[in-house]
Amino acid sequence: MGLIFNKKTSYKGILPVHIGIIMDGNGRWAKKRGLPRKFGHREGAKTFRTITRHCSNIGIKYLTVFAFSTENWNRPFDEVTALMALFKQYLEEALCDFRKENIKIKFLGERSRFPQEIRTLADEVETASEDSSGMVLNIAMNYGGKDEIVNAVKLIAKEVSEKKLALSDISKETFSNFLYTCGQPDVDLVIRTSGEFRISNFLIWQAAYAEYIVEDKLWPDFKTDDLNRILELYSKRSRRFGGV
Ligand code: IPE
Ligand code: IPE
Ligand code: MG
């Protein structure tokens, strides 16, 4: 855990090392305005940019955002197409911006299902930002916590069958190294916007002991001050990890 010192709010408290955000409520935001859902995603993408920069500025070390789940392919074709277009736009931007901002970008999830264009861009963004020493931004795209665990089990089974790993070597720590978040600390705080009390298959291993904070605001309405307020709430939580 680190200390937060935000010049703007002069708030001091315990800062989570790793934050996970379930950016939910884009569709409802658009519906409330009588707009197609894709307009909500466009606004949500703006919020994502603002919140990411804010996290980096206040000294968050790891931020994982849920951008697209393995279940989101079930949405109407038009909506999925609109989301792909937004990803593409963002990735092109990220190639310049986040490199300048010293953010290291990683994608969590199975990218083979994405259009080739997006896969190539995602590879380029990861490589371009590889040497950044600032915040690690994990973008969970076609991500599912259960898939991630099954994938880790397969990789471990392969290593065991090839005698590269002994059964006795398998521990919680070694298991973590086979997840997409290999080498990263567990999640301290999960924020979900739009008032839904669900995990929706997000970081189910890494967030096993995370603090959960559900925010009523829809993701496009979420502001940096909301994050500051949540961080203050988090710093008052008593994390006991089963102790007293
Ligand atoms: C989150 O907003 C964005 C994605 C899942 C891609 P939603 O699109 O789920 O918005 P609601 O929950 O329907 O309002
Ligand atoms: C979770 O939101 C996935 C993302 C935010 C990308 P959903 O809107 O897809 O989850 P459910 O359907 O409410 O569980
Ligand atoms: Mg939703």
PDB file of C-alpha atoms and ligand atoms in Angstrom:
ATOM      1  CA  MET A   1       0.000   0.000   0.000  1.00  0.00           C
ATOM      2  CA  GLY A   2       1.221   3.510  -0.763  1.00  0.00           C
ATOM      3  CA  LEU A   3       0.341   7.001   0.329  1.00  0.00           C
ATOM      4  CA  ILE A   4      -1.763   9.311  -1.745  1.00  0.00           C
ATOM      5  CA  PHE A   5      -1.030  12.978  -1.914  1.00  0.00           C
ATOM      6  CA  ASN A   6      -3.231  14.739  -4.384  1.00  0.00           C
ATOM      7  CA  LYS A   7      -2.224  18.369  -4.821  1.00  0.00           C
ATOM      8  CA  LYS A   8      -5.705  19.409  -5.908  1.00  0.00           C
ATOM      9  CA  THR A   9      -7.656  17.977  -2.999  1.00  0.00           C
ATOM     10  CA  SER A  10      -4.718  17.743  -0.560  1.00  0.00           C
ATOM     11  CA  TYR A  11      -6.245  14.429   0.434  1.00  0.00           C
ATOM     12  CA  LYS A  12      -3.872  12.097   2.176  1.00  0.00           C
ATOM     13  CA  GLY A  13      -4.589   8.485   2.819  1.00  0.00           C
ATOM     14  CA  ILE A  14      -3.751   4.916   1.986  1.00  0.00           C
ATOM     15  CA  LEU A  15      -3.631   4.479  -1.742  1.00  0.00           C
ATOM     16  CA  PRO A  16      -4.499   1.141  -3.338  1.00  0.00           C
ATOM     17  CA  VAL A  17      -1.621  -0.253  -5.367  1.00  0.00           C
ATOM     18  CA  HIS A  18      -3.899  -1.998  -7.851  1.00  0.00           C
ATOM     19  CA  ILE A  19      -7.377  -0.761  -8.797  1.00  0.00           C
ATOM     20  CA  GLY A  20      -9.831  -2.669 -10.977  1.00  0.00           C
ATOM     21  CA  ILE A  21     -12.753  -0.848 -12.589  1.00  0.00           C
ATOM     22  CA  ILE A  22     -15.874  -2.400 -14.068  1.00  0.00           C
ATOM     23  CA  MET A  23     -16.880   0.473 -16.329  1.00  0.00           C
ATOM     24  CA  ASP A  24     -20.609  -0.194 -16.443  1.00  0.00           C
ATOM     25  CA  GLY A  25     -23.679   1.802 -17.425  1.00  0.00           C
ATOM     26  CA  ASN A  26     -22.878   3.185 -20.889  1.00  0.00           C
ATOM     27  CA  GLY A  27     -26.025   1.722 -22.435  1.00  0.00           C
ATOM     28  CA  ARG A  28     -28.311   3.111 -19.721  1.00  0.00           C
ATOM     29  CA  TRP A  29     -26.646   6.508 -20.001  1.00  0.00           C
ATOM     30  CA  ALA A  30     -27.583   6.623 -23.693  1.00  0.00           C
ATOM     31  CA  LYS A  31     -31.065   5.215 -23.124  1.00  0.00           C
ATOM     32  CA  LYS A  32     -31.851   7.929 -20.581  1.00  0.00           C
ATOM     33  CA  ARG A  33     -31.165  10.443 -23.336  1.00  0.00           C
ATOM     34  CA  GLY A  34     -33.095   8.578 -26.011  1.00  0.00           C
ATOM     35  CA  LEU A  35     -29.861   7.800 -27.878  1.00  0.00           C
ATOM     36  CA  PRO A  36     -28.539   4.532 -29.343  1.00  0.00           C
ATOM     37  CA  ARG A  37     -26.291   2.580 -26.954  1.00  0.00           C
ATOM     38  CA  LYS A  38     -23.182   3.309 -29.011  1.00  0.00           C
ATOM     39  CA  PHE A  39     -23.356   6.968 -27.960  1.00  0.00           C
ATOM     40  CA  GLY A  40     -23.028   5.796 -24.371  1.00  0.00           C
ATOM     41  CA  HIS A  41     -19.908   3.859 -25.292  1.00  0.00           C
ATOM     42  CA  ARG A  42     -18.451   6.938 -26.951  1.00  0.00           C
ATOM     43  CA  GLU A  43     -19.000   8.974 -23.764  1.00  0.00           C
ATOM     44  CA  GLY A  44     -17.684   6.079 -21.701  1.00  0.00           C
ATOM     45  CA  ALA A  45     -14.488   6.079 -23.728  1.00  0.00           C
ATOM     46  CA  LYS A  46     -13.971   9.751 -22.781  1.00  0.00           C
ATOM     47  CA  THR A  47     -14.418   8.914 -19.094  1.00  0.00           C
ATOM     48  CA  PHE A  48     -11.950   6.071 -19.476  1.00  0.00           C
ATOM     49  CA  ARG A  49      -9.293   8.462 -20.825  1.00  0.00           C
ATOM     50  CA  THR A  50      -9.878  10.979 -18.010  1.00  0.00           C
ATOM     51  CA  ILE A  51      -9.863   8.418 -15.218  1.00  0.00           C
ATOM     52  CA  THR A  52      -6.797   6.631 -16.559  1.00  0.00           C
ATOM     53  CA  ARG A  53      -4.808   9.865 -16.652  1.00  0.00           C
ATOM     54  CA  HIS A  54      -6.011  10.792 -13.182  1.00  0.00           C
ATOM     55  CA  CYS A  55      -4.943   7.421 -11.750  1.00  0.00           C
ATOM     56  CA  SER A  56      -1.532   7.815 -13.307  1.00  0.00           C
ATOM     57  CA  ASN A  57      -1.195  11.407 -12.009  1.00  0.00           C
ATOM     58  CA  ILE A  58      -2.049  10.545  -8.409  1.00  0.00           C
ATOM     59  CA  GLY A  59       0.385   7.648  -8.297  1.00  0.00           C
ATOM     60  CA  ILE A  60      -1.669   4.487  -8.823  1.00  0.00           C
ATOM     61  CA  LYS A  61       0.754   1.744  -9.835  1.00  0.00           C
ATOM     62  CA  TYR A  62      -1.659  -0.685 -11.522  1.00  0.00           C
ATOM     63  CA  LEU A  63      -5.058  -0.016 -13.056  1.00  0.00           C
ATOM     64  CA  THR A  64      -7.147  -2.738 -14.689  1.00  0.00           C
ATOM     65  CA  VAL A  65     -10.210  -1.676 -16.640  1.00  0.00           C
ATOM     66  CA  PHE A  66     -12.898  -4.027 -17.894  1.00  0.00           C
ATOM     67  CA  ALA A  67     -13.507  -2.937 -21.484  1.00  0.00           C
ATOM     68  CA  PHE A  68     -15.109  -6.013 -23.068  1.00  0.00           C
ATOM     69  CA  SER A  69     -16.022  -9.338 -21.527  1.00  0.00           C
ATOM     70  CA  THR A  70     -16.097 -12.815 -23.068  1.00  0.00           C
ATOM     71  CA  GLU A  71     -19.877 -12.548 -22.627  1.00  0.00           C
ATOM     72  CA  ASN A  72     -20.194  -9.206 -24.457  1.00  0.00           C
ATOM     73  CA  TRP A  73     -20.025 -10.980 -27.852  1.00  0.00           C
ATOM     74  CA  ASN A  74     -23.678 -11.825 -27.168  1.00  0.00           C
ATOM     75  CA  ARG A  75     -24.640  -8.208 -27.813  1.00  0.00           C
ATOM     76  CA  PRO A  76     -26.224  -7.058 -31.105  1.00  0.00           C
ATOM     77  CA  PHE A  77     -23.819  -6.948 -34.048  1.00  0.00           C
ATOM     78  CA  ASP A  78     -24.167  -3.156 -34.392  1.00  0.00           C
ATOM     79  CA  GLU A  79     -23.147  -2.567 -30.808  1.00  0.00           C
ATOM     80  CA  VAL A  80     -20.137  -4.893 -31.032  1.00  0.00           C
ATOM     81  CA  THR A  81     -19.084  -3.176 -34.284  1.00  0.00           C
ATOM     82  CA  ALA A  82     -19.338   0.250 -32.625  1.00  0.00           C
ATOM     83  CA  LEU A  83     -17.222  -0.978 -29.715  1.00  0.00           C
ATOM     84  CA  MET A  84     -14.557  -2.348 -32.089  1.00  0.00           C
ATOM     85  CA  ALA A  85     -14.402   1.036 -33.840  1.00  0.00           C
ATOM     86  CA  LEU A  86     -13.870   2.754 -30.472  1.00  0.00           C
ATOM     87  CA  PHE A  87     -11.126   0.282 -29.523  1.00  0.00           C
ATOM     88  CA  LYS A  88      -9.370   0.945 -32.802  1.00  0.00           C
ATOM     89  CA  GLN A  89      -9.568   4.698 -32.313  1.00  0.00           C
ATOM     90  CA  TYR A  90      -8.265   4.411 -28.779  1.00  0.00           C
ATOM     91  CA  LEU A  91      -5.400   2.095 -29.717  1.00  0.00           C
ATOM     92  CA  GLU A  92      -4.240   4.451 -32.461  1.00  0.00           C
ATOM     93  CA  GLU A  93      -4.258   7.297 -29.972  1.00  0.00           C
ATOM     94  CA  ALA A  94      -2.560   5.238 -27.298  1.00  0.00           C
ATOM     95  CA  LEU A  95       0.337   4.556 -29.633  1.00  0.00           C
ATOM     96  CA  CYS A  96       1.416   8.198 -29.205  1.00  0.00           C
ATOM     97  CA  ASP A  97      -0.230   9.465 -26.039  1.00  0.00           C
ATOM     98  CA  PHE A  98       0.420   6.860 -23.429  1.00  0.00           C
ATOM     99  CA  ARG A  99       3.972   6.411 -24.515  1.00  0.00           C
ATOM    100  CA  LYS A 100       4.479  10.119 -23.840  1.00  0.00           C
ATOM    101  CA  GLU A 101       2.661   9.764 -20.541  1.00  0.00           C
ATOM    102  CA  ASN A 102       4.941   6.932 -19.480  1.00  0.00           C
ATOM    103  CA  ILE A 103       2.109   4.400 -19.061  1.00  0.00           C
ATOM    104  CA  LYS A 104       2.727   0.744 -19.730  1.00  0.00           C
ATOM    105  CA  ILE A 105      -0.223  -0.889 -21.487  1.00  0.00           C
ATOM    106  CA  LYS A 106      -1.070  -4.573 -21.328  1.00  0.00           C
ATOM    107  CA  PHE A 107      -4.071  -6.415 -22.690  1.00  0.00           C
ATOM    108  CA  LEU A 108      -5.721  -9.112 -20.630  1.00  0.00           C
ATOM    109  CA  GLY A 109      -7.836 -11.640 -22.494  1.00  0.00           C
ATOM    110  CA  GLU A 110      -7.919 -13.818 -25.566  1.00  0.00           C
ATOM    111  CA  ARG A 111      -7.269 -11.537 -28.497  1.00  0.00           C
ATOM    112  CA  SER A 112      -7.541 -14.107 -31.306  1.00  0.00           C
ATOM    113  CA  ARG A 113     -11.258 -13.323 -31.615  1.00  0.00           C
ATOM    114  CA  PHE A 114     -10.660  -9.666 -32.456  1.00  0.00           C
ATOM    115  CA  PRO A 115     -10.332  -8.373 -36.025  1.00  0.00           C
ATOM    116  CA  GLN A 116      -6.725  -8.566 -37.298  1.00  0.00           C
ATOM    117  CA  GLU A 117      -6.433  -4.771 -37.352  1.00  0.00           C
ATOM    118  CA  ILE A 118      -7.128  -4.542 -33.627  1.00  0.00           C
ATOM    119  CA  ARG A 119      -4.812  -7.437 -32.801  1.00  0.00           C
ATOM    120  CA  THR A 120      -1.938  -5.808 -34.651  1.00  0.00           C
ATOM    121  CA  LEU A 121      -2.565  -2.447 -32.992  1.00  0.00           C
ATOM    122  CA  ALA A 122      -2.765  -4.072 -29.559  1.00  0.00           C
ATOM    123  CA  ASP A 123       0.615  -5.763 -30.157  1.00  0.00           C
ATOM    124  CA  GLU A 124       2.102  -2.454 -31.280  1.00  0.00           C
ATOM    125  CA  VAL A 125       0.783  -0.590 -28.251  1.00  0.00           C
ATOM    126  CA  GLU A 126       2.154  -3.199 -25.858  1.00  0.00           C
ATOM    127  CA  THR A 127       5.557  -3.151 -27.513  1.00  0.00           C
ATOM    128  CA  ALA A 128       5.684   0.645 -27.774  1.00  0.00           C
ATOM    129  CA  SER A 129       4.893   1.109 -24.087  1.00  0.00           C
ATOM    130  CA  GLU A 130       6.962  -1.844 -22.857  1.00  0.00           C
ATOM    131  CA  ASP A 131       9.730   0.286 -21.358  1.00  0.00           C
ATOM    132  CA  SER A 132       7.467   2.806 -19.641  1.00  0.00           C
ATOM    133  CA  SER A 133       8.259   3.037 -15.966  1.00  0.00           C
ATOM    134  CA  GLY A 134       4.955   4.603 -14.890  1.00  0.00           C
ATOM    135  CA  MET A 135       1.536   3.127 -14.184  1.00  0.00           C
ATOM    136  CA  VAL A 136       0.656  -0.254 -15.662  1.00  0.00           C
ATOM    137  CA  LEU A 137      -2.691  -0.037 -17.436  1.00  0.00           C
ATOM    138  CA  ASN A 138      -4.285  -3.423 -18.026  1.00  0.00           C
ATOM    139  CA  ILE A 139      -7.103  -3.311 -20.543  1.00  0.00           C
ATOM    140  CA  ALA A 140      -9.308  -6.379 -20.173  1.00  0.00           C
ATOM    141  CA  MET A 141     -10.644  -7.095 -23.662  1.00  0.00           C
ATOM    142  CA  ASN A 142     -12.422 -10.347 -24.458  1.00  0.00           C
ATOM    143  CA  TYR A 143     -11.556 -11.086 -20.868  1.00  0.00           C
ATOM    144  CA  GLY A 144     -13.252 -13.611 -18.629  1.00  0.00           C
ATOM    145  CA  GLY A 145     -11.961 -14.614 -15.214  1.00  0.00           C
ATOM    146  CA  LYS A 146     -13.020 -18.234 -15.641  1.00  0.00           C
ATOM    147  CA  ASP A 147     -11.329 -18.474 -19.064  1.00  0.00           C
ATOM    148  CA  GLU A 148      -8.187 -16.987 -17.574  1.00  0.00           C
ATOM    149  CA  ILE A 149      -8.103 -19.650 -14.851  1.00  0.00           C
ATOM    150  CA  VAL A 150      -8.800 -22.498 -17.302  1.00  0.00           C
ATOM    151  CA  ASN A 151      -6.026 -21.153 -19.530  1.00  0.00           C
ATOM    152  CA  ALA A 152      -3.611 -21.112 -16.575  1.00  0.00           C
ATOM    153  CA  VAL A 153      -4.536 -24.695 -15.697  1.00  0.00           C
ATOM    154  CA  LYS A 154      -3.805 -25.810 -19.273  1.00  0.00           C
ATOM    155  CA  LEU A 155      -0.419 -24.058 -19.295  1.00  0.00           C
ATOM    156  CA  ILE A 156       0.490 -25.642 -15.957  1.00  0.00           C
ATOM    157  CA  ALA A 157      -0.666 -29.100 -17.093  1.00  0.00           C
ATOM    158  CA  LYS A 158       1.528 -28.767 -20.180  1.00  0.00           C
ATOM    159  CA  GLU A 159       4.571 -27.829 -18.098  1.00  0.00           C
ATOM    160  CA  VAL A 160       3.943 -30.724 -15.734  1.00  0.00           C
ATOM    161  CA  SER A 161       3.507 -33.210 -18.598  1.00  0.00           C
ATOM    162  CA  GLU A 162       6.775 -31.956 -20.127  1.00  0.00           C
ATOM    163  CA  LYS A 163       8.392 -32.319 -16.707  1.00  0.00           C
ATOM    164  CA  LYS A 164       9.283 -28.618 -16.595  1.00  0.00           C
ATOM    165  CA  LEU A 165       7.251 -28.201 -13.433  1.00  0.00           C
ATOM    166  CA  ALA A 166       6.731 -30.642 -10.559  1.00  0.00           C
ATOM    167  CA  LEU A 167       3.349 -31.022  -8.871  1.00  0.00           C
ATOM    168  CA  SER A 168       4.978 -29.907  -5.641  1.00  0.00           C
ATOM    169  CA  ASP A 169       5.974 -26.612  -7.337  1.00  0.00           C
ATOM    170  CA  ILE A 170       2.350 -25.590  -7.823  1.00  0.00           C
ATOM    171  CA  SER A 171       1.315 -23.015  -5.267  1.00  0.00           C
ATOM    172  CA  LYS A 172      -0.885 -19.925  -5.206  1.00  0.00           C
ATOM    173  CA  GLU A 173       2.171 -17.895  -6.201  1.00  0.00           C
ATOM    174  CA  THR A 174       3.195 -20.106  -9.131  1.00  0.00           C
ATOM    175  CA  PHE A 175      -0.435 -20.306 -10.263  1.00  0.00           C
ATOM    176  CA  SER A 176      -0.620 -16.484 -10.357  1.00  0.00           C
ATOM    177  CA  ASN A 177       2.324 -16.468 -12.737  1.00  0.00           C
ATOM    178  CA  PHE A 178       0.256 -18.309 -15.336  1.00  0.00           C
ATOM    179  CA  LEU A 179      -2.520 -15.708 -15.288  1.00  0.00           C
ATOM    180  CA  TYR A 180      -2.647 -12.783 -17.728  1.00  0.00           C
ATOM    181  CA  THR A 181      -1.541 -10.534 -14.842  1.00  0.00           C
ATOM    182  CA  CYS A 182       1.678 -12.491 -14.298  1.00  0.00           C
ATOM    183  CA  GLY A 183       4.101 -10.596 -12.076  1.00  0.00           C
ATOM    184  CA  GLN A 184       1.535  -8.050 -10.911  1.00  0.00           C
ATOM    185  CA  PRO A 185       0.188  -7.617  -7.383  1.00  0.00           C
ATOM    186  CA  ASP A 186      -3.356  -8.675  -6.505  1.00  0.00           C
ATOM    187  CA  VAL A 187      -6.145  -6.137  -6.774  1.00  0.00           C
ATOM    188  CA  ASP A 188      -6.791  -3.986  -3.693  1.00  0.00           C
ATOM    189  CA  LEU A 189      -9.922  -2.189  -4.808  1.00  0.00           C
ATOM    190  CA  VAL A 190     -12.630  -3.018  -7.339  1.00  0.00           C
ATOM    191  CA  ILE A 191     -14.973  -0.222  -8.359  1.00  0.00           C
ATOM    192  CA  ARG A 192     -18.159  -0.932 -10.280  1.00  0.00           C
ATOM    193  CA  THR A 193     -20.254   1.903 -11.605  1.00  0.00           C
ATOM    194  CA  SER A 194     -23.997   1.870 -12.404  1.00  0.00           C
ATOM    195  CA  GLY A 195     -25.086   0.439  -9.069  1.00  0.00           C
ATOM    196  CA  GLU A 196     -24.811  -3.248 -10.001  1.00  0.00           C
ATOM    197  CA  PHE A 197     -23.606  -5.590  -7.250  1.00  0.00           C
ATOM    198  CA  ARG A 198     -21.988  -8.183  -9.528  1.00  0.00           C
ATOM    199  CA  ILE A 199     -18.488  -9.329 -10.330  1.00  0.00           C
ATOM    200  CA  SER A 200     -19.454 -10.360 -13.887  1.00  0.00           C
ATOM    201  CA  ASN A 201     -16.420 -12.666 -14.233  1.00  0.00           C
ATOM    202  CA  PHE A 202     -13.873  -9.885 -13.568  1.00  0.00           C
ATOM    203  CA  LEU A 203     -10.494 -10.746 -11.989  1.00  0.00           C
ATOM    204  CA  ILE A 204     -12.006 -13.487  -9.869  1.00  0.00           C
ATOM    205  CA  TRP A 205      -8.608 -14.786  -8.763  1.00  0.00           C
ATOM    206  CA  GLN A 206      -6.746 -11.486  -8.395  1.00  0.00           C
ATOM    207  CA  ALA A 207      -9.560  -9.727  -6.537  1.00  0.00           C
ATOM    208  CA  ALA A 208     -10.181 -12.539  -4.049  1.00  0.00           C
ATOM    209  CA  TYR A 209      -9.399 -10.150  -1.180  1.00  0.00           C
ATOM    210  CA  ALA A 210     -10.158  -6.833  -2.825  1.00  0.00           C
ATOM    211  CA  GLU A 211     -12.379  -4.171  -1.293  1.00  0.00           C
ATOM    212  CA  TYR A 212     -15.496  -3.680  -3.429  1.00  0.00           C
ATOM    213  CA  ILE A 213     -17.095  -0.302  -3.900  1.00  0.00           C
ATOM    214  CA  VAL A 214     -20.255   0.036  -5.951  1.00  0.00           C
ATOM    215  CA  GLU A 215     -20.903   3.491  -7.310  1.00  0.00           C
ATOM    216  CA  ASP A 216     -24.411   4.505  -8.349  1.00  0.00           C
ATOM    217  CA  LYS A 217     -23.332   6.826 -11.155  1.00  0.00           C
ATOM    218  CA  LEU A 218     -23.301   5.498 -14.694  1.00  0.00           C
ATOM    219  CA  TRP A 219     -19.797   5.224 -16.158  1.00  0.00           C
ATOM    220  CA  PRO A 220     -20.065   8.235 -18.558  1.00  0.00           C
ATOM    221  CA  ASP A 221     -21.070  10.408 -15.562  1.00  0.00           C
ATOM    222  CA  PHE A 222     -18.169   9.253 -13.399  1.00  0.00           C
ATOM    223  CA  LYS A 223     -15.683  12.064 -12.659  1.00  0.00           C
ATOM    224  CA  THR A 224     -12.233  12.368 -11.093  1.00  0.00           C
ATOM    225  CA  ASP A 225     -13.852  13.731  -7.916  1.00  0.00           C
ATOM    226  CA  ASP A 226     -15.909  10.528  -7.680  1.00  0.00           C
ATOM    227  CA  LEU A 227     -12.707   8.541  -7.793  1.00  0.00           C
ATOM    228  CA  ASN A 228     -11.156  10.749  -5.107  1.00  0.00           C
ATOM    229  CA  ARG A 229     -14.231  10.203  -2.919  1.00  0.00           C
ATOM    230  CA  ILE A 230     -13.987   6.432  -3.418  1.00  0.00           C
ATOM    231  CA  LEU A 231     -10.280   6.470  -2.590  1.00  0.00           C
ATOM    232  CA  GLU A 232     -11.101   8.244   0.635  1.00  0.00           C
ATOM    233  CA  LEU A 233     -13.705   5.575   1.445  1.00  0.00           C
ATOM    234  CA  TYR A 234     -11.186   2.872   0.631  1.00  0.00           C
ATOM    235  CA  SER A 235      -8.575   4.380   2.943  1.00  0.00           C
ATOM    236  CA  LYS A 236     -11.057   4.073   5.834  1.00  0.00           C
ATOM    237  CA  ARG A 237     -11.762   0.397   5.226  1.00  0.00           C
ATOM    238  CA  SER A 238     -10.260  -2.034   7.672  1.00  0.00           C
ATOM    239  CA  ARG A 239      -8.642  -4.819   5.667  1.00  0.00           C
ATOM    240  CA  ARG A 240      -8.189  -7.745   7.986  1.00  0.00           C
ATOM    241  CA  PHE A 241      -7.405 -10.613   5.595  1.00  0.00           C
ATOM    242  CA  GLY A 242      -9.010 -13.021   7.996  1.00  0.00           C
ATOM    243  CA  GLY A 243      -7.144 -11.674  10.989  1.00  0.00           C
ATOM    244  CA  VAL A 244      -8.514  -9.481  13.739  1.00  0.00           C
TER     245      VAL A 244
HETATM  246  C1  IPE B   1     -20.390  -1.129 -20.065  1.00  0.00           C
HETATM  247  O1  IPE B   1     -21.612  -0.526 -20.243  1.00  0.00           O
HETATM  248  C2  IPE B   1     -19.596  -1.241 -21.340  1.00  0.00           C
HETATM  249  C3  IPE B   1     -19.461  -2.601 -21.877  1.00  0.00           C
HETATM  250  C4  IPE B   1     -19.915  -3.681 -21.313  1.00  0.00           C
HETATM  251  C5  IPE B   1     -18.744  -2.748 -23.129  1.00  0.00           C
HETATM  252  P1  IPE B   1     -22.878  -1.359 -20.706  1.00  0.00           P
HETATM  253  O2  IPE B   1     -22.907  -1.382 -22.186  1.00  0.00           O
HETATM  254  O3  IPE B   1     -22.920  -2.686 -20.050  1.00  0.00           O
HETATM  255  O4  IPE B   1     -24.070  -0.456 -20.186  1.00  0.00           O
HETATM  256  P2  IPE B   1     -25.406  -0.940 -19.489  1.00  0.00           P
HETATM  257  O5  IPE B   1     -25.008  -1.784 -18.321  1.00  0.00           O
HETATM  258  O6  IPE B   1     -26.169  -1.719 -20.500  1.00  0.00           O
HETATM  259  O7  IPE B   1     -26.090   0.314 -19.088  1.00  0.00           O
HETATM  260  C1  IPE B   2     -19.286  -6.117 -17.402  1.00  0.00           C
HETATM  261  O1  IPE B   2     -20.426  -5.399 -17.682  1.00  0.00           O
HETATM  262  C2  IPE B   2     -18.327  -6.037 -18.553  1.00  0.00           C
HETATM  263  C3  IPE B   2     -17.745  -4.721 -18.819  1.00  0.00           C
HETATM  264  C4  IPE B   2     -17.930  -3.633 -18.129  1.00  0.00           C
HETATM  265  C5  IPE B   2     -16.888  -4.669 -19.967  1.00  0.00           C
HETATM  266  P1  IPE B   2     -21.725  -6.091 -18.304  1.00  0.00           P
HETATM  267  O2  IPE B   2     -22.739  -5.029 -18.435  1.00  0.00           O
HETATM  268  O3  IPE B   2     -21.372  -6.842 -19.520  1.00  0.00           O
HETATM  269  O4  IPE B   2     -22.118  -7.141 -17.168  1.00  0.00           O
HETATM  270  P2  IPE B   2     -23.538  -7.701 -16.724  1.00  0.00           P
HETATM  271  O5  IPE B   2     -24.234  -8.157 -17.957  1.00  0.00           O
HETATM  272  O6  IPE B   2     -24.261  -6.587 -16.043  1.00  0.00           O
HETATM  273  O7  IPE B   2     -23.204  -8.790 -15.772  1.00  0.00           O
HETATM  274 MG    MG B   3     -23.703  -3.334 -18.301  1.00  0.00          MG
END
